[in-house]
Protein backbone atom coordinates (compact mmCIF):
# COMPACT_ATOMS: atom_id res chain seq x y z
CA UNK A 1 0.00 0.00 0.00
CA UNK A 2 1.42 3.38 -1.02
CA UNK A 3 0.53 6.73 0.54
CA UNK A 4 1.75 9.78 -1.36
CA UNK A 5 1.02 13.39 -2.10
CA UNK A 6 -0.17 13.79 -5.68
CA UNK A 7 -0.95 16.54 -8.18
CA UNK A 8 -3.81 15.66 -10.52
CA UNK A 9 -2.61 16.19 -14.11
CA UNK A 10 -5.53 14.96 -16.15
CA UNK A 11 -8.92 13.36 -15.76
CA UNK A 12 -11.23 11.87 -18.34
CA UNK A 13 -14.52 9.97 -18.22
CA UNK A 14 -14.55 6.19 -18.41
CA UNK A 15 -17.92 4.47 -18.68
CA UNK A 16 -21.04 6.15 -17.32
CA UNK A 17 -19.90 6.56 -13.76
CA UNK A 18 -16.11 6.30 -13.65
CA UNK A 19 -13.05 8.42 -14.29
CA UNK A 20 -9.51 7.70 -15.28
CA UNK A 21 -7.18 10.07 -13.44
CA UNK A 22 -3.52 10.64 -14.23
CA UNK A 23 -1.59 12.10 -11.32
CA UNK A 24 2.00 13.03 -10.58
CA UNK A 25 2.71 11.35 -7.26
CA UNK A 26 5.59 12.37 -5.04
CA UNK A 27 6.67 8.77 -4.46
CA UNK A 28 5.99 6.89 -7.70
CA UNK A 29 5.95 9.44 -10.53
CA UNK A 30 2.99 9.42 -12.92
CA UNK A 31 0.28 6.95 -11.96
CA UNK A 32 -3.01 6.26 -13.76
CA UNK A 33 -5.95 5.51 -11.52
CA UNK A 34 -9.36 4.12 -12.29
CA UNK A 35 -11.93 5.79 -10.08
CA UNK A 36 -15.10 3.73 -10.06
CA UNK A 37 -18.19 5.77 -9.26
CA UNK A 38 -16.08 8.93 -9.35
CA UNK A 39 -18.71 10.87 -11.28
CA UNK A 40 -21.37 10.36 -8.63
CA UNK A 41 -22.21 13.32 -6.40
CA UNK A 42 -21.66 11.29 -3.26
CA UNK A 43 -18.21 10.10 -4.40
CA UNK A 44 -15.79 10.19 -1.46
CA UNK A 45 -13.13 11.59 -3.81
CA UNK A 46 -15.01 14.81 -4.61
CA UNK A 47 -12.58 17.66 -5.33
CA UNK A 48 -9.55 15.55 -4.45
CA UNK A 49 -9.27 14.28 -8.02
CA UNK A 50 -10.01 17.53 -9.85
CA UNK A 51 -7.21 18.52 -12.25
CA UNK A 52 -4.50 20.59 -10.47
CA UNK A 53 -5.70 19.60 -6.99
CA UNK A 54 -3.04 18.66 -4.46
CA UNK A 55 -4.16 15.55 -2.62
CA UNK A 56 -2.91 12.67 -0.59
CA UNK A 57 -3.69 9.38 -2.27
CA UNK A 58 -3.53 5.84 -0.95
CA UNK A 59 -3.31 2.99 -3.44
CA UNK A 60 -1.93 -0.48 -3.88
CA UNK A 61 0.54 -0.57 -6.75
CA UNK A 62 -0.02 -3.54 -9.00
CA UNK A 63 2.96 -3.86 -11.37
CA UNK A 64 0.95 -6.06 -13.75
CA UNK A 65 -1.54 -3.40 -14.73
CA UNK A 66 -1.35 0.18 -15.99
CA UNK A 67 -4.48 1.26 -14.16
CA UNK A 68 -4.30 1.31 -10.38
CA UNK A 69 -7.25 1.17 -8.01
CA UNK A 70 -7.31 4.21 -5.75
CA UNK A 71 -8.27 3.45 -2.16
CA UNK A 72 -8.32 6.90 -0.58
CA UNK A 73 -7.84 10.47 -1.78
CA UNK A 74 -7.75 13.37 0.68
CA UNK A 75 -7.84 16.89 -0.66
CA UNK A 76 -4.96 19.05 0.62
CA UNK A 77 -5.43 22.14 -1.57
CA UNK A 78 -8.02 22.67 -4.29
CA UNK A 79 -6.18 25.80 -5.60
CA UNK A 80 -9.21 28.03 -5.34
CA UNK A 81 -7.38 31.28 -6.24
CA UNK A 82 -5.67 29.72 -9.24
CA UNK A 83 -9.01 28.45 -10.59
CA UNK A 84 -10.35 32.02 -10.53
CA UNK A 85 -7.49 33.34 -12.67
CA UNK A 86 -8.01 32.17 -16.25
CA UNK A 87 -4.56 33.16 -17.53
CA UNK A 88 -2.67 31.46 -14.68
CA UNK A 89 -4.99 28.46 -14.92
CA UNK A 90 -4.18 28.01 -18.61
CA UNK A 91 -0.43 28.23 -17.85
CA UNK A 92 -0.79 25.62 -15.11
CA UNK A 93 -2.60 23.37 -17.59
CA UNK A 94 0.30 23.64 -20.04
CA UNK A 95 2.72 22.66 -17.25
CA UNK A 96 0.56 19.65 -16.35
CA UNK A 97 0.30 18.53 -19.95
CA UNK A 98 4.04 18.89 -20.52
CA UNK A 99 4.77 16.67 -17.51
CA UNK A 100 2.19 14.16 -18.70
CA UNK A 101 3.51 14.01 -22.26
CA UNK A 102 7.24 14.42 -21.84
CA UNK A 103 8.27 13.17 -18.38
CA UNK A 104 9.37 9.52 -18.33
CA UNK A 105 6.65 7.07 -17.27
CA UNK A 106 7.02 4.39 -14.64
CA UNK A 107 9.86 6.04 -12.69
CA UNK A 108 9.86 8.29 -9.59
CA UNK A 109 9.81 12.00 -10.52
CA UNK A 110 10.53 13.71 -7.21
CA UNK A 111 12.16 16.79 -8.71
CA UNK A 112 9.34 17.22 -11.23
CA UNK A 113 6.86 16.91 -8.37
CA UNK A 114 8.69 19.47 -6.19
CA UNK A 115 8.99 22.03 -9.00
CA UNK A 116 5.42 21.66 -10.22
CA UNK A 117 4.10 21.82 -6.66
CA UNK A 118 6.13 24.98 -6.05
CA UNK A 119 4.95 26.70 -9.24
CA UNK A 120 1.28 25.86 -8.62
CA UNK A 121 1.57 27.02 -4.99
CA UNK A 122 3.13 30.29 -6.18
CA UNK A 123 0.24 30.78 -8.61
CA UNK A 124 -2.19 30.10 -5.77
CA UNK A 125 -0.43 32.65 -3.54
CA UNK A 126 -0.05 35.44 -6.11
CA UNK A 127 -3.50 34.96 -7.67
CA UNK A 128 -5.01 35.38 -4.21
CA UNK A 129 -3.10 38.57 -3.50
CA UNK A 130 -5.31 41.65 -3.39
CA UNK A 131 -2.83 43.46 -5.62
CA UNK A 132 -2.28 40.56 -7.96
CA UNK A 133 -0.54 42.50 -10.69
CA UNK A 134 2.11 43.90 -8.40
CA UNK A 135 3.46 41.34 -5.96
CA UNK A 136 6.55 43.44 -5.56
CA UNK A 137 7.38 42.76 -1.96
CA UNK A 138 8.08 39.71 0.12
CA UNK A 139 5.42 40.98 2.52
CA UNK A 140 2.76 40.82 -0.17
CA UNK A 141 3.84 37.29 -0.93
CA UNK A 142 3.87 36.12 2.69
CA UNK A 143 0.52 37.69 3.48
CA UNK A 144 -0.95 35.98 0.43
CA UNK A 145 0.54 32.71 1.63
CA UNK A 146 -1.07 32.96 5.04
CA UNK A 147 -4.47 33.87 3.65
CA UNK A 148 -4.16 30.85 1.38
CA UNK A 149 -3.73 28.47 4.28
CA UNK A 150 -6.60 30.08 6.16
CA UNK A 151 -8.94 30.00 3.16
CA UNK A 152 -7.92 26.67 1.71
CA UNK A 153 -10.06 23.59 1.97
CA UNK A 154 -7.34 21.75 3.86
CA UNK A 155 -9.06 22.26 7.18
CA UNK A 156 -8.11 18.78 8.29
CA UNK A 157 -4.40 19.50 7.84
CA UNK A 158 -2.74 19.90 11.19
CA UNK A 159 -0.27 22.45 9.84
CA UNK A 160 -2.86 24.76 8.27
CA UNK A 161 -2.66 28.21 9.78
CA UNK A 162 -5.83 29.36 11.46
CA UNK A 163 -4.65 32.94 11.92
CA UNK A 164 -7.43 35.32 10.90
CA UNK A 165 -6.70 37.44 7.84
CA UNK A 166 -7.25 40.74 9.69
CA UNK A 167 -4.58 39.91 12.23
CA UNK A 168 -2.18 39.05 9.41
CA UNK A 169 -2.78 42.40 7.76
CA UNK A 170 -1.94 44.16 11.01
CA UNK A 171 1.44 42.43 11.16
CA UNK A 172 2.35 41.50 7.61
CA UNK A 173 5.87 40.39 8.45
CA UNK A 174 4.78 37.76 10.98
CA UNK A 175 6.73 34.59 11.71
CA UNK A 176 6.41 33.28 8.13
CA UNK A 177 9.71 32.78 6.35
CA UNK A 178 10.17 35.11 3.42
CA UNK A 179 11.57 33.82 0.16
CA UNK A 180 14.97 35.15 -0.94
CA UNK A 181 13.25 37.23 -3.60
CA UNK A 182 9.60 38.06 -4.05
CA UNK A 183 7.58 35.81 -6.32
CA UNK A 184 6.25 37.69 -9.30
CA UNK A 185 3.12 36.21 -10.81
CA UNK A 186 4.40 37.04 -14.30
CA UNK A 187 7.64 35.08 -13.71
CA UNK A 188 6.20 31.80 -12.42
CA UNK A 189 5.57 29.98 -15.72
CA UNK A 190 8.81 31.23 -17.34
CA UNK A 191 10.81 30.20 -14.25
CA UNK A 192 9.20 26.75 -14.31
CA UNK A 193 10.07 26.38 -18.02
CA UNK A 194 13.67 27.42 -17.35
CA UNK A 195 13.92 25.00 -14.40
CA UNK A 196 12.40 22.25 -16.52
CA UNK A 197 15.01 22.81 -19.26
CA UNK A 198 17.65 22.42 -16.56
CA UNK A 199 15.99 19.39 -14.97
CA UNK A 200 15.66 17.51 -18.28
CA UNK A 201 19.25 18.19 -19.28
CA UNK A 202 18.79 21.11 -21.67
CA UNK A 203 20.32 23.80 -19.48
CA UNK A 204 20.27 27.35 -20.89
CA UNK A 205 23.22 29.57 -19.98
CA UNK A 206 21.60 32.97 -19.51
CA UNK A 207 24.85 34.81 -18.79
CA UNK A 208 27.30 33.86 -21.55
CA UNK A 209 27.59 34.94 -25.18
CA UNK A 210 27.57 31.74 -27.22
CA UNK A 211 29.98 33.21 -29.83
CA UNK A 212 32.75 34.94 -27.87
CA UNK A 213 32.18 33.34 -24.47
CA UNK A 214 32.10 36.65 -22.64
CA UNK A 215 29.90 37.07 -19.59
CA UNK A 216 26.87 39.25 -20.23
CA UNK A 217 26.28 42.17 -17.89
CA UNK A 218 23.03 43.31 -19.52
CA UNK A 219 20.32 41.76 -21.72
CA UNK A 220 21.78 39.87 -24.69
CA UNK A 221 21.53 41.39 -28.17
CA UNK A 222 19.98 38.23 -29.63
CA UNK A 223 18.71 34.79 -28.65
CA UNK A 224 18.31 31.67 -30.76
CA UNK A 225 15.56 29.44 -29.37
CA UNK A 226 16.69 26.55 -31.61
CA UNK A 227 20.02 26.29 -29.77
CA UNK A 228 19.39 28.28 -26.59
CA UNK A 229 22.40 30.47 -27.49
CA UNK A 230 22.70 34.15 -26.56
CA UNK A 231 24.70 36.67 -28.58
CA UNK A 232 26.30 39.80 -27.11
CA UNK A 233 26.08 43.29 -28.61
CA UNK A 234 29.65 43.11 -29.90
CA UNK A 235 29.18 39.78 -31.70
CA UNK A 236 25.84 40.81 -33.21
CA UNK A 237 27.47 43.89 -34.74
CA UNK A 238 25.28 45.51 -37.39
CA UNK A 239 23.03 42.47 -37.85
CA UNK A 240 19.35 42.80 -37.03
CA UNK A 241 18.45 40.62 -34.06
CA UNK A 242 15.86 37.92 -34.65
CA UNK A 243 14.65 37.93 -31.06
CA UNK A 244 12.35 40.71 -29.89
CA UNK A 245 13.48 43.14 -27.19
CA UNK A 246 10.64 41.87 -24.95
CA UNK A 247 12.08 38.34 -25.15
CA UNK A 248 15.65 39.45 -24.42
CA UNK A 249 14.63 41.73 -21.55
CA UNK A 250 12.36 39.04 -20.12
CA UNK A 251 15.08 36.37 -20.11
CA UNK A 252 17.46 38.83 -18.46
CA UNK A 253 14.84 39.76 -15.84
CA UNK A 254 14.41 36.05 -15.12
CA UNK A 255 18.15 35.73 -14.57
CA UNK A 256 18.21 38.77 -12.25
CA UNK A 257 15.08 37.77 -10.32
CA UNK A 258 13.25 40.87 -11.52
CA UNK A 259 9.68 41.07 -12.69
CA UNK A 260 9.12 40.16 -16.35
CA UNK A 261 7.03 42.83 -18.04
CA UNK A 262 5.77 40.88 -21.05
CA UNK A 263 5.99 37.24 -19.96
CA UNK A 264 4.34 35.81 -23.08
CA UNK A 265 7.50 36.55 -25.14
CA UNK A 266 9.81 34.85 -22.64
CA UNK A 267 7.43 31.92 -22.19
CA UNK A 268 7.12 31.38 -25.96
CA UNK A 269 10.92 31.54 -26.42
CA UNK A 270 11.45 28.91 -23.71
CA UNK A 271 8.63 26.74 -25.09
CA UNK A 272 10.19 26.90 -28.55
CA UNK A 273 13.59 25.95 -27.11
CA UNK A 274 12.15 23.02 -25.15
CA UNK A 275 10.10 21.72 -28.06
CA UNK A 276 13.16 21.83 -30.31
CA UNK A 277 14.96 19.59 -27.86
CA UNK A 278 12.12 17.30 -26.86
CA UNK A 279 10.80 16.93 -30.41
CA UNK A 280 7.71 18.09 -32.23
CA UNK A 281 6.06 14.70 -32.37
CA UNK A 282 3.61 15.38 -29.58
CA UNK A 283 1.63 18.57 -29.78
CA UNK A 284 0.81 20.28 -26.47
CA UNK A 285 -2.93 20.86 -26.89
CA UNK A 286 -3.34 23.22 -23.94
CA UNK A 287 -1.02 25.77 -25.58
CA UNK A 288 -3.89 26.59 -27.97
CA UNK A 289 -6.09 27.38 -24.97
CA UNK A 290 -3.31 29.48 -23.43
CA UNK A 291 -2.99 31.48 -26.66
CA UNK A 292 -6.76 32.07 -26.78
CA UNK A 293 -6.68 33.23 -23.16
CA UNK A 294 -3.75 35.56 -23.86
CA UNK A 295 -5.77 37.20 -26.67
CA UNK A 296 -8.64 37.69 -24.25
CA UNK A 297 -6.36 39.58 -21.88
CA UNK A 298 -4.54 41.45 -24.67
CA UNK A 299 -1.27 39.56 -24.13
ZN1 LIG B 1 29.95 37.82 -27.92
PDB file of C-alpha atoms in Angstrom, residues 8-184:
ATOM      1  CA  UNK A   8      -3.806  15.658 -10.519  1.00  0.00           C
ATOM      2  CA  UNK A   9      -2.611  16.194 -14.113  1.00  0.00           C
ATOM      3  CA  UNK A  10      -5.534  14.956 -16.154  1.00  0.00           C
ATOM      4  CA  UNK A  11      -8.921  13.358 -15.763  1.00  0.00           C
ATOM      5  CA  UNK A  12     -11.231  11.866 -18.335  1.00  0.00           C
ATOM      6  CA  UNK A  13     -14.517   9.967 -18.220  1.00  0.00           C
ATOM      7  CA  UNK A  14     -14.553   6.195 -18.409  1.00  0.00           C
ATOM      8  CA  UNK A  15     -17.923   4.466 -18.684  1.00  0.00           C
ATOM      9  CA  UNK A  16     -21.043   6.147 -17.320  1.00  0.00           C
ATOM     10  CA  UNK A  17     -19.904   6.561 -13.758  1.00  0.00           C
ATOM     11  CA  UNK A  18     -16.113   6.302 -13.651  1.00  0.00           C
ATOM     12  CA  UNK A  19     -13.052   8.417 -14.287  1.00  0.00           C
ATOM     13  CA  UNK A  20      -9.508   7.705 -15.279  1.00  0.00           C
ATOM     14  CA  UNK A  21      -7.182  10.073 -13.441  1.00  0.00           C
ATOM     15  CA  UNK A  22      -3.524  10.637 -14.225  1.00  0.00           C
ATOM     16  CA  UNK A  23      -1.590  12.102 -11.319  1.00  0.00           C
ATOM     17  CA  UNK A  24       1.997  13.026 -10.579  1.00  0.00           C
ATOM     18  CA  UNK A  25       2.707  11.349  -7.256  1.00  0.00           C
ATOM     19  CA  UNK A  26       5.586  12.373  -5.044  1.00  0.00           C
ATOM     20  CA  UNK A  27       6.669   8.770  -4.464  1.00  0.00           C
ATOM     21  CA  UNK A  28       5.987   6.895  -7.703  1.00  0.00           C
ATOM     22  CA  UNK A  29       5.947   9.440 -10.535  1.00  0.00           C
ATOM     23  CA  UNK A  30       2.990   9.422 -12.920  1.00  0.00           C
ATOM     24  CA  UNK A  31       0.278   6.951 -11.961  1.00  0.00           C
ATOM     25  CA  UNK A  32      -3.012   6.256 -13.759  1.00  0.00           C
ATOM     26  CA  UNK A  33      -5.954   5.513 -11.521  1.00  0.00           C
ATOM     27  CA  UNK A  34      -9.360   4.125 -12.292  1.00  0.00           C
ATOM     28  CA  UNK A  35     -11.933   5.793 -10.079  1.00  0.00           C
ATOM     29  CA  UNK A  36     -15.104   3.735 -10.056  1.00  0.00           C
ATOM     30  CA  UNK A  37     -18.188   5.771  -9.259  1.00  0.00           C
ATOM     31  CA  UNK A  38     -16.079   8.929  -9.352  1.00  0.00           C
ATOM     32  CA  UNK A  39     -18.710  10.866 -11.283  1.00  0.00           C
ATOM     33  CA  UNK A  40     -21.372  10.360  -8.627  1.00  0.00           C
ATOM     34  CA  UNK A  41     -22.210  13.315  -6.404  1.00  0.00           C
ATOM     35  CA  UNK A  42     -21.657  11.293  -3.257  1.00  0.00           C
ATOM     36  CA  UNK A  43     -18.210  10.100  -4.398  1.00  0.00           C
ATOM     37  CA  UNK A  44     -15.793  10.192  -1.457  1.00  0.00           C
ATOM     38  CA  UNK A  45     -13.130  11.595  -3.814  1.00  0.00           C
ATOM     39  CA  UNK A  46     -15.005  14.808  -4.609  1.00  0.00           C
ATOM     40  CA  UNK A  47     -12.579  17.659  -5.326  1.00  0.00           C
ATOM     41  CA  UNK A  48      -9.547  15.554  -4.445  1.00  0.00           C
ATOM     42  CA  UNK A  49      -9.270  14.277  -8.021  1.00  0.00           C
ATOM     43  CA  UNK A  50     -10.010  17.527  -9.855  1.00  0.00           C
ATOM     44  CA  UNK A  51      -7.209  18.517 -12.251  1.00  0.00           C
ATOM     45  CA  UNK A  52      -4.497  20.590 -10.474  1.00  0.00           C
ATOM     46  CA  UNK A  53      -5.695  19.604  -6.985  1.00  0.00           C
ATOM     47  CA  UNK A  54      -3.037  18.659  -4.460  1.00  0.00           C
ATOM     48  CA  UNK A  55      -4.157  15.547  -2.619  1.00  0.00           C
ATOM     49  CA  UNK A  56      -2.906  12.668  -0.586  1.00  0.00           C
ATOM     50  CA  UNK A  57      -3.692   9.378  -2.266  1.00  0.00           C
ATOM     51  CA  UNK A  58      -3.530   5.842  -0.955  1.00  0.00           C
ATOM     52  CA  UNK A  59      -3.306   2.991  -3.440  1.00  0.00           C
ATOM     53  CA  UNK A  60      -1.927  -0.479  -3.883  1.00  0.00           C
ATOM     54  CA  UNK A  61       0.541  -0.573  -6.751  1.00  0.00           C
ATOM     55  CA  UNK A  62      -0.018  -3.540  -8.999  1.00  0.00           C
ATOM     56  CA  UNK A  63       2.962  -3.863 -11.373  1.00  0.00           C
ATOM     57  CA  UNK A  64       0.948  -6.061 -13.755  1.00  0.00           C
ATOM     58  CA  UNK A  65      -1.541  -3.400 -14.729  1.00  0.00           C
ATOM     59  CA  UNK A  66      -1.352   0.179 -15.988  1.00  0.00           C
ATOM     60  CA  UNK A  67      -4.482   1.258 -14.159  1.00  0.00           C
ATOM     61  CA  UNK A  68      -4.301   1.305 -10.376  1.00  0.00           C
ATOM     62  CA  UNK A  69      -7.248   1.174  -8.011  1.00  0.00           C
ATOM     63  CA  UNK A  70      -7.314   4.210  -5.753  1.00  0.00           C
ATOM     64  CA  UNK A  71      -8.266   3.451  -2.163  1.00  0.00           C
ATOM     65  CA  UNK A  72      -8.323   6.904  -0.576  1.00  0.00           C
ATOM     66  CA  UNK A  73      -7.845  10.472  -1.783  1.00  0.00           C
ATOM     67  CA  UNK A  74      -7.754  13.368   0.676  1.00  0.00           C
ATOM     68  CA  UNK A  75      -7.839  16.893  -0.657  1.00  0.00           C
ATOM     69  CA  UNK A  76      -4.964  19.051   0.621  1.00  0.00           C
ATOM     70  CA  UNK A  77      -5.428  22.136  -1.572  1.00  0.00           C
ATOM     71  CA  UNK A  78      -8.023  22.667  -4.289  1.00  0.00           C
ATOM     72  CA  UNK A  79      -6.180  25.796  -5.603  1.00  0.00           C
ATOM     73  CA  UNK A  80      -9.206  28.032  -5.341  1.00  0.00           C
ATOM     74  CA  UNK A  81      -7.384  31.283  -6.239  1.00  0.00           C
ATOM     75  CA  UNK A  82      -5.674  29.722  -9.245  1.00  0.00           C
ATOM     76  CA  UNK A  83      -9.013  28.454 -10.593  1.00  0.00           C
ATOM     77  CA  UNK A  84     -10.351  32.019 -10.529  1.00  0.00           C
ATOM     78  CA  UNK A  85      -7.495  33.337 -12.671  1.00  0.00           C
ATOM     79  CA  UNK A  86      -8.006  32.168 -16.247  1.00  0.00           C
ATOM     80  CA  UNK A  87      -4.556  33.164 -17.530  1.00  0.00           C
ATOM     81  CA  UNK A  88      -2.670  31.457 -14.678  1.00  0.00           C
ATOM     82  CA  UNK A  89      -4.986  28.460 -14.921  1.00  0.00           C
ATOM     83  CA  UNK A  90      -4.182  28.012 -18.610  1.00  0.00           C
ATOM     84  CA  UNK A  91      -0.431  28.228 -17.846  1.00  0.00           C
ATOM     85  CA  UNK A  92      -0.789  25.620 -15.105  1.00  0.00           C
ATOM     86  CA  UNK A  93      -2.603  23.369 -17.589  1.00  0.00           C
ATOM     87  CA  UNK A  94       0.302  23.640 -20.037  1.00  0.00           C
ATOM     88  CA  UNK A  95       2.723  22.665 -17.246  1.00  0.00           C
ATOM     89  CA  UNK A  96       0.557  19.645 -16.347  1.00  0.00           C
ATOM     90  CA  UNK A  97       0.300  18.528 -19.948  1.00  0.00           C
ATOM     91  CA  UNK A  98       4.044  18.889 -20.523  1.00  0.00           C
ATOM     92  CA  UNK A  99       4.768  16.667 -17.512  1.00  0.00           C
ATOM     93  CA  UNK A 100       2.189  14.157 -18.698  1.00  0.00           C
ATOM     94  CA  UNK A 101       3.512  14.007 -22.261  1.00  0.00           C
ATOM     95  CA  UNK A 102       7.244  14.419 -21.835  1.00  0.00           C
ATOM     96  CA  UNK A 103       8.265  13.167 -18.385  1.00  0.00           C
ATOM     97  CA  UNK A 104       9.368   9.524 -18.328  1.00  0.00           C
ATOM     98  CA  UNK A 105       6.655   7.072 -17.270  1.00  0.00           C
ATOM     99  CA  UNK A 106       7.020   4.393 -14.639  1.00  0.00           C
ATOM    100  CA  UNK A 107       9.859   6.043 -12.687  1.00  0.00           C
ATOM    101  CA  UNK A 108       9.861   8.286  -9.593  1.00  0.00           C
ATOM    102  CA  UNK A 109       9.811  12.000 -10.520  1.00  0.00           C
ATOM    103  CA  UNK A 110      10.535  13.708  -7.214  1.00  0.00           C
ATOM    104  CA  UNK A 111      12.161  16.785  -8.709  1.00  0.00           C
ATOM    105  CA  UNK A 112       9.339  17.219 -11.232  1.00  0.00           C
ATOM    106  CA  UNK A 113       6.863  16.913  -8.369  1.00  0.00           C
ATOM    107  CA  UNK A 114       8.691  19.469  -6.194  1.00  0.00           C
ATOM    108  CA  UNK A 115       8.992  22.031  -9.001  1.00  0.00           C
ATOM    109  CA  UNK A 116       5.418  21.658 -10.223  1.00  0.00           C
ATOM    110  CA  UNK A 117       4.099  21.821  -6.657  1.00  0.00           C
ATOM    111  CA  UNK A 118       6.128  24.978  -6.045  1.00  0.00           C
ATOM    112  CA  UNK A 119       4.954  26.699  -9.239  1.00  0.00           C
ATOM    113  CA  UNK A 120       1.283  25.859  -8.624  1.00  0.00           C
ATOM    114  CA  UNK A 121       1.572  27.019  -4.990  1.00  0.00           C
ATOM    115  CA  UNK A 122       3.131  30.291  -6.178  1.00  0.00           C
ATOM    116  CA  UNK A 123       0.241  30.784  -8.608  1.00  0.00           C
ATOM    117  CA  UNK A 124      -2.195  30.096  -5.771  1.00  0.00           C
ATOM    118  CA  UNK A 125      -0.428  32.655  -3.545  1.00  0.00           C
ATOM    119  CA  UNK A 126      -0.052  35.438  -6.108  1.00  0.00           C
ATOM    120  CA  UNK A 127      -3.504  34.959  -7.672  1.00  0.00           C
ATOM    121  CA  UNK A 128      -5.010  35.376  -4.214  1.00  0.00           C
ATOM    122  CA  UNK A 129      -3.096  38.567  -3.501  1.00  0.00           C
ATOM    123  CA  UNK A 130      -5.315  41.652  -3.389  1.00  0.00           C
ATOM    124  CA  UNK A 131      -2.827  43.463  -5.618  1.00  0.00           C
ATOM    125  CA  UNK A 132      -2.284  40.556  -7.955  1.00  0.00           C
ATOM    126  CA  UNK A 133      -0.538  42.498 -10.690  1.00  0.00           C
ATOM    127  CA  UNK A 134       2.111  43.903  -8.399  1.00  0.00           C
ATOM    128  CA  UNK A 135       3.463  41.342  -5.956  1.00  0.00           C
ATOM    129  CA  UNK A 136       6.551  43.443  -5.561  1.00  0.00           C
ATOM    130  CA  UNK A 137       7.385  42.759  -1.957  1.00  0.00           C
ATOM    131  CA  UNK A 138       8.080  39.713   0.121  1.00  0.00           C
ATOM    132  CA  UNK A 139       5.417  40.983   2.515  1.00  0.00           C
ATOM    133  CA  UNK A 140       2.755  40.821  -0.173  1.00  0.00           C
ATOM    134  CA  UNK A 141       3.842  37.293  -0.928  1.00  0.00           C
ATOM    135  CA  UNK A 142       3.865  36.124   2.688  1.00  0.00           C
ATOM    136  CA  UNK A 143       0.518  37.685   3.477  1.00  0.00           C
ATOM    137  CA  UNK A 144      -0.954  35.977   0.426  1.00  0.00           C
ATOM    138  CA  UNK A 145       0.536  32.713   1.630  1.00  0.00           C
ATOM    139  CA  UNK A 146      -1.068  32.964   5.041  1.00  0.00           C
ATOM    140  CA  UNK A 147      -4.466  33.871   3.646  1.00  0.00           C
ATOM    141  CA  UNK A 148      -4.156  30.849   1.384  1.00  0.00           C
ATOM    142  CA  UNK A 149      -3.733  28.466   4.281  1.00  0.00           C
ATOM    143  CA  UNK A 150      -6.597  30.078   6.158  1.00  0.00           C
ATOM    144  CA  UNK A 151      -8.936  29.997   3.159  1.00  0.00           C
ATOM    145  CA  UNK A 152      -7.925  26.675   1.707  1.00  0.00           C
ATOM    146  CA  UNK A 153     -10.056  23.587   1.966  1.00  0.00           C
ATOM    147  CA  UNK A 154      -7.344  21.751   3.865  1.00  0.00           C
ATOM    148  CA  UNK A 155      -9.057  22.264   7.181  1.00  0.00           C
ATOM    149  CA  UNK A 156      -8.111  18.777   8.289  1.00  0.00           C
ATOM    150  CA  UNK A 157      -4.404  19.503   7.837  1.00  0.00           C
ATOM    151  CA  UNK A 158      -2.736  19.898  11.195  1.00  0.00           C
ATOM    152  CA  UNK A 159      -0.267  22.446   9.844  1.00  0.00           C
ATOM    153  CA  UNK A 160      -2.859  24.758   8.267  1.00  0.00           C
ATOM    154  CA  UNK A 161      -2.656  28.206   9.775  1.00  0.00           C
ATOM    155  CA  UNK A 162      -5.834  29.358  11.462  1.00  0.00           C
ATOM    156  CA  UNK A 163      -4.654  32.938  11.923  1.00  0.00           C
ATOM    157  CA  UNK A 164      -7.431  35.316  10.896  1.00  0.00           C
ATOM    158  CA  UNK A 165      -6.699  37.439   7.841  1.00  0.00           C
ATOM    159  CA  UNK A 166      -7.247  40.741   9.688  1.00  0.00           C
ATOM    160  CA  UNK A 167      -4.579  39.909  12.234  1.00  0.00           C
ATOM    161  CA  UNK A 168      -2.176  39.048   9.414  1.00  0.00           C
ATOM    162  CA  UNK A 169      -2.784  42.401   7.763  1.00  0.00           C
ATOM    163  CA  UNK A 170      -1.943  44.155  11.008  1.00  0.00           C
ATOM    164  CA  UNK A 171       1.439  42.432  11.161  1.00  0.00           C
ATOM    165  CA  UNK A 172       2.348  41.499   7.606  1.00  0.00           C
ATOM    166  CA  UNK A 173       5.871  40.386   8.450  1.00  0.00           C
ATOM    167  CA  UNK A 174       4.778  37.757  10.979  1.00  0.00           C
ATOM    168  CA  UNK A 175       6.726  34.593  11.706  1.00  0.00           C
ATOM    169  CA  UNK A 176       6.411  33.284   8.134  1.00  0.00           C
ATOM    170  CA  UNK A 177       9.712  32.777   6.354  1.00  0.00           C
ATOM    171  CA  UNK A 178      10.174  35.111   3.416  1.00  0.00           C
ATOM    172  CA  UNK A 179      11.566  33.815   0.155  1.00  0.00           C
ATOM    173  CA  UNK A 180      14.972  35.154  -0.943  1.00  0.00           C
ATOM    174  CA  UNK A 181      13.251  37.233  -3.604  1.00  0.00           C
ATOM    175  CA  UNK A 182       9.603  38.062  -4.047  1.00  0.00           C
ATOM    176  CA  UNK A 183       7.584  35.811  -6.316  1.00  0.00           C
ATOM    177  CA  UNK A 184       6.248  37.686  -9.298  1.00  0.00           C
TER     178      UNK A 184
END
